[in-house]
Every structure is written in C-alpha cells, then in structure tokens.
PDB file of C-alpha atoms in Angstrom:
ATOM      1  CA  UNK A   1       0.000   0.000   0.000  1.00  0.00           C
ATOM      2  CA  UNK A   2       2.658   2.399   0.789  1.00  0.00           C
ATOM      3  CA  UNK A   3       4.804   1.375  -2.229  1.00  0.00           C
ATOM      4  CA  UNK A   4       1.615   1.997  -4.315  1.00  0.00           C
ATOM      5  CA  UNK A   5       0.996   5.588  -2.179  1.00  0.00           C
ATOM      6  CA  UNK A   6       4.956   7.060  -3.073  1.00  0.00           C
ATOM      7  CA  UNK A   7       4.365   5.548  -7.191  1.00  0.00           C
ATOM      8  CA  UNK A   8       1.144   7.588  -7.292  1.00  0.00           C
ATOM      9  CA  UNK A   9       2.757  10.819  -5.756  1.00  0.00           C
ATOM     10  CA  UNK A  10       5.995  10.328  -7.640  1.00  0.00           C
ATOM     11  CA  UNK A  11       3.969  10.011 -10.861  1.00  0.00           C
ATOM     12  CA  UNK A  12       2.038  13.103  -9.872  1.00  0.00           C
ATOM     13  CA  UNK A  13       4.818  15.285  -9.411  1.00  0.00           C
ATOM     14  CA  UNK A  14       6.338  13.804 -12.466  1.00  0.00           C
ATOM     15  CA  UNK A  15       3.912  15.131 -14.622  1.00  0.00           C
ATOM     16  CA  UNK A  16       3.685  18.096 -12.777  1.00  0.00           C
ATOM     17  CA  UNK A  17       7.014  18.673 -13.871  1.00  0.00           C
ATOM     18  CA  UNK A  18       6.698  17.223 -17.443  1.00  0.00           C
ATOM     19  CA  UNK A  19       4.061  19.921 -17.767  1.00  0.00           C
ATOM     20  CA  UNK A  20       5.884  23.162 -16.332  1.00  0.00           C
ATOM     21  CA  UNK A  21       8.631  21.779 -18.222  1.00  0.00           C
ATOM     22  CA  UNK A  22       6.114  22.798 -21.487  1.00  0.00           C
ATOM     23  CA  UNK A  23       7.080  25.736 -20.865  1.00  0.00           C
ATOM     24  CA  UNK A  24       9.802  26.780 -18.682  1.00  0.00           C
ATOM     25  CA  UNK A  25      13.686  25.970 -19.633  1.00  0.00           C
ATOM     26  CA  UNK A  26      15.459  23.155 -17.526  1.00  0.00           C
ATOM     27  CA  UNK A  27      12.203  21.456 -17.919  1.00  0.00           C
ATOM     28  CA  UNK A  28      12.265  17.945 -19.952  1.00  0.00           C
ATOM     29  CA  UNK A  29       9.122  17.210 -20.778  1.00  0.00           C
ATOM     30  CA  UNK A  30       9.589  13.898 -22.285  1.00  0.00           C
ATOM     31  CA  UNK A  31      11.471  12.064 -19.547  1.00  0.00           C
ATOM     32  CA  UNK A  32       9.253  13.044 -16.415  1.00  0.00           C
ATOM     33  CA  UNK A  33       5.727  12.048 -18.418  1.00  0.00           C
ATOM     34  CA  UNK A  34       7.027   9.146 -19.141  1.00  0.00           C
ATOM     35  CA  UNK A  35       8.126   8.773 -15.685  1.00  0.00           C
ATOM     36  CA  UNK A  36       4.719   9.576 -14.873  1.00  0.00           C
ATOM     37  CA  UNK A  37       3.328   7.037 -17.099  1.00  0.00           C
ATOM     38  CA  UNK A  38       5.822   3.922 -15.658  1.00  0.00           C
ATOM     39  CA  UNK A  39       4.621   5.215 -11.901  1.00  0.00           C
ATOM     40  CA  UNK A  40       0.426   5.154 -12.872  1.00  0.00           C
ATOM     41  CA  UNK A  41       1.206   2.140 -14.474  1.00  0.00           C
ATOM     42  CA  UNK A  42       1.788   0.588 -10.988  1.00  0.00           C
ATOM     43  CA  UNK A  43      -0.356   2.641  -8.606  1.00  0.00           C
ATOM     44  CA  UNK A  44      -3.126   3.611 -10.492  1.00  0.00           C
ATOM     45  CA  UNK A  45      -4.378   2.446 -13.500  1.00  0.00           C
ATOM     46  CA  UNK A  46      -7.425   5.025 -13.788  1.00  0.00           C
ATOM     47  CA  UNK A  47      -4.663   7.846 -14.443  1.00  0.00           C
ATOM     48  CA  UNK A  48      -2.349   5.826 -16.777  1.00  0.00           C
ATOM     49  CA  UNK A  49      -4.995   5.242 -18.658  1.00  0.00           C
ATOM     50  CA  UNK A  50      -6.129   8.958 -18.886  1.00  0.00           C
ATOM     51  CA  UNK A  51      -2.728   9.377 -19.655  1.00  0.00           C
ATOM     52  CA  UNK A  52      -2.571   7.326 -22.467  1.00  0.00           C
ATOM     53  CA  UNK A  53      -5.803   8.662 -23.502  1.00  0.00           C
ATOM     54  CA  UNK A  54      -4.520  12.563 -23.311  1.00  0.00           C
ATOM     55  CA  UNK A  55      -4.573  14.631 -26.358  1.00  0.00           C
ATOM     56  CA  UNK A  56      -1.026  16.556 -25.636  1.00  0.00           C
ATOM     57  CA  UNK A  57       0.928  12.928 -24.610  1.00  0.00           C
ATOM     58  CA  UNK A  58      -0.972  10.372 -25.755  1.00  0.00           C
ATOM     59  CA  UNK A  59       0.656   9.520 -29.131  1.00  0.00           C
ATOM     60  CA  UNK A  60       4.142   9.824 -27.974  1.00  0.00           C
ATOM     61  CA  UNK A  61       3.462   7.656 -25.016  1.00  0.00           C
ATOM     62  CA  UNK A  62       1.808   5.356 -27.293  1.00  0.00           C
ATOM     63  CA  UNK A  63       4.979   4.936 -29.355  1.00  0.00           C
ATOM     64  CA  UNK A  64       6.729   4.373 -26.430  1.00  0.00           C
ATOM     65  CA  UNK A  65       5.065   2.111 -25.361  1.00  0.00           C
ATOM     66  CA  UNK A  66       4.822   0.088 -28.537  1.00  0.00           C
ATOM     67  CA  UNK A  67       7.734   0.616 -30.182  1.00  0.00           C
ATOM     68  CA  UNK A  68      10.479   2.306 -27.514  1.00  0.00           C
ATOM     69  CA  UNK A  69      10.400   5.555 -29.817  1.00  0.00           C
ATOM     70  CA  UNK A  70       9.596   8.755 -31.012  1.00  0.00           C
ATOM     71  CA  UNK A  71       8.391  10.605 -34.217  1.00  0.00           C
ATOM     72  CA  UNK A  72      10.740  12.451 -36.095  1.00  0.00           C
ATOM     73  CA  UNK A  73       8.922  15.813 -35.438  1.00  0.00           C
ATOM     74  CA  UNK A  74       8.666  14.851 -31.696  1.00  0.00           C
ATOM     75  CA  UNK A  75      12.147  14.149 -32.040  1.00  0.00           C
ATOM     76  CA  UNK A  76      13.503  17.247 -33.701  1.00  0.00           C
ATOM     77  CA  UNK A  77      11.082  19.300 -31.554  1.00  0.00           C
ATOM     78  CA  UNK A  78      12.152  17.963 -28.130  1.00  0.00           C
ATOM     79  CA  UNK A  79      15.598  18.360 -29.115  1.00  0.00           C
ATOM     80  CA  UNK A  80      15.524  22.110 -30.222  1.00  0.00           C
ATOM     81  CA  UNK A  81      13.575  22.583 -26.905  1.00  0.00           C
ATOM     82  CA  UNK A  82      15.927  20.952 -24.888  1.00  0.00           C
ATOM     83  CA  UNK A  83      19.342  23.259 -26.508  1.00  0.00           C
ATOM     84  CA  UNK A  84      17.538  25.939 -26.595  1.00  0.00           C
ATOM     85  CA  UNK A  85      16.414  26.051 -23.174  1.00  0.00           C
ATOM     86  CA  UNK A  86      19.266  24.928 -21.567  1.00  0.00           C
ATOM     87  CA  UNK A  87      21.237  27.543 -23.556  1.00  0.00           C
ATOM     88  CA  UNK A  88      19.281  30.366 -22.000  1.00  0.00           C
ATOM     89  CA  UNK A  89      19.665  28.974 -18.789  1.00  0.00           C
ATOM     90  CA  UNK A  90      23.486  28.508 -19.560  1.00  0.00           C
ATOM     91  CA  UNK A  91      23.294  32.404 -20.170  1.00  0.00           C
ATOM     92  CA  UNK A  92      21.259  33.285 -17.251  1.00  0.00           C
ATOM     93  CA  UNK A  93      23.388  31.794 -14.853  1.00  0.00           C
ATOM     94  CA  UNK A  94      26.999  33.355 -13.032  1.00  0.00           C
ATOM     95  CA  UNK A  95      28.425  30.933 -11.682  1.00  0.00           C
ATOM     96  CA  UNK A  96      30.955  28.799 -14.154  1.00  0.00           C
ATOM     97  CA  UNK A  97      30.552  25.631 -11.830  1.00  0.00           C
ATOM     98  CA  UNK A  98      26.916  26.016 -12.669  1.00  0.00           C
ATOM     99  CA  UNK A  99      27.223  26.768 -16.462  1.00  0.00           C
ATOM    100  CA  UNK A 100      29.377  23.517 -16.893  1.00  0.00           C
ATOM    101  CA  UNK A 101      26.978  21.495 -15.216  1.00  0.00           C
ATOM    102  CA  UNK A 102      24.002  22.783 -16.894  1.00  0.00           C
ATOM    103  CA  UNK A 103      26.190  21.896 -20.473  1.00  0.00           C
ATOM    104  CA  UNK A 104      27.131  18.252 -19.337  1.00  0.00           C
ATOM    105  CA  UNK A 105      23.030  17.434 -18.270  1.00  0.00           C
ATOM    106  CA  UNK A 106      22.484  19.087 -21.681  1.00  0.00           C
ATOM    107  CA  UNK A 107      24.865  16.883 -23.327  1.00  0.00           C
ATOM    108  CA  UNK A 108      23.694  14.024 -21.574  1.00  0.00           C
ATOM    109  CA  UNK A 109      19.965  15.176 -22.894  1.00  0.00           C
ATOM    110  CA  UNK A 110      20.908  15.532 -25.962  1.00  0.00           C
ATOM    111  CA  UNK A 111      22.689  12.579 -26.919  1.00  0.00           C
ATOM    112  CA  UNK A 112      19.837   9.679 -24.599  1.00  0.00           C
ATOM    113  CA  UNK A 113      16.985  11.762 -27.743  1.00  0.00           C
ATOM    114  CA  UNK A 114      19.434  11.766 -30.294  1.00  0.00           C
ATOM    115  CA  UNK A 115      19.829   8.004 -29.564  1.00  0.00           C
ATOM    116  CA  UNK A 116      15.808   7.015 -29.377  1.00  0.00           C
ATOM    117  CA  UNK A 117      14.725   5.232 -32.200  1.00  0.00           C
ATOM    118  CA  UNK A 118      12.754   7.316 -35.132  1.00  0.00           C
ATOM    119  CA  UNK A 119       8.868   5.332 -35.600  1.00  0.00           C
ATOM    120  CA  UNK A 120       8.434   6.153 -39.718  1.00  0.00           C
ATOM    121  CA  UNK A 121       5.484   8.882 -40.472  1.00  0.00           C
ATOM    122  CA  UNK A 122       3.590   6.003 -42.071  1.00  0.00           C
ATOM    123  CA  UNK A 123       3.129   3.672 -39.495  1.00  0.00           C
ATOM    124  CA  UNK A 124      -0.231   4.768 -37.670  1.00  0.00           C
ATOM    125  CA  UNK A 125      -0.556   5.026 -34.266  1.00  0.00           C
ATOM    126  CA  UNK A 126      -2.717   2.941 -31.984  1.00  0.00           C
ATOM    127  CA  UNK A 127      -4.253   3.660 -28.918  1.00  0.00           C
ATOM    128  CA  UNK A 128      -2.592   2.065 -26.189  1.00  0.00           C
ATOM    129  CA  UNK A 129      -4.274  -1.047 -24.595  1.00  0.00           C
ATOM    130  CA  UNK A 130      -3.711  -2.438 -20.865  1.00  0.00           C
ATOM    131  CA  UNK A 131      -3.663  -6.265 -20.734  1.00  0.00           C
TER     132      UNK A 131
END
C-alpha cells in the first residue's frame, strides 16, 4: 500500500514537472511524463490510462510504449527545446561551476533523444491497450 501511495505521488509530481517543463527551460518534458506514465502504471491504472488517452501525450506515449520511440517531429522538436532552453539557462546563470553542469546534463539530454529510435510517419498510431 505504501509502495503503491509514493508511485502515485511520484507520478504526480512527475507530470507536474513534465508539464511546467512545457514551458519553462530546464524542464524535460519527455522524460518526467514518461516517468509519470511507468509510476500510474503501478499505482493507479485510472490515471495511466487517462494518460494514455490525453490529447497533448498520448501519441508519444503510445509509441513508447509500442515501439520504444519517437516521431521524427517529436524528435527534432524535443531536441531544439531541450538546446535551446538549456542555452538560455546557460546564459542566465553566473556561476561557471553552474554553467558547466548545466552543459554536461544538456549533453547528456541531448545525446539519450538523439539516440531514441525514429517510428516512420507512415506507421499509424494505436491507442494504447492495458492487458
């Protein structure tokens, strides 16, 4: 019960965060709802499925599910997103400790997307089903 209680939180805050991450810079949106969706998956299966059933994540959790992957538009878009917030941030900061590790999480970023598998534009997607 308790195990279930800390997955449900967890999986709250992590799309809490996957949203703000929408838009503020730091943010990854991709990584925390699908943290989100692994945590419902094991505490609450009413929210993973309105998760899987959302308009905004549904298709890339979908593919994720299905197929480990993203779209190429996902893809390039969550990339650009991800440089280009974490080069304003970069800016914004002072301190040079800081800046360096804001570049190596960036790195790090970049190159776990850059690595995800590309699903082809012509395979459809499919709702997600629970068994």
């Amino acid at each position: 019960m308790i195990k279930r209680s800390v997955l449900l939180g967890l999986g709250i805050v992590s799309l809490l965060l996957g949203m703000a991450g929408i838009v503020l810079p730091l943010l990854p949106t991709v990584p925390f709802v699908l943290l989100a969706g692994f945590c419902f998956a094991r505490s609450s299966p009413a929210l993973h499925h309105w998760l899987h059933q959302h308009p905004w994540f549904a298709q890339a959790l979908n593919d994720w599910h299905q197929q480990r992957g993203l779209r190429l538009p996902l893809k390039r878009r969550a990339l650009l997103m991800t440089l280009a917030s974490f080069s304003l941030s970069i800016w914004l900061v002072s301190w040079g400790w800081l800046k360096l590790l804001l570049a190596i999480i960036c790195m790090i970023l970049i190159i776990f997307l850059w690595r995800l598998p590309v699903i082809p534009a012509t395979e459809k997607a499919t709702a997600y089903r629970a068994e």
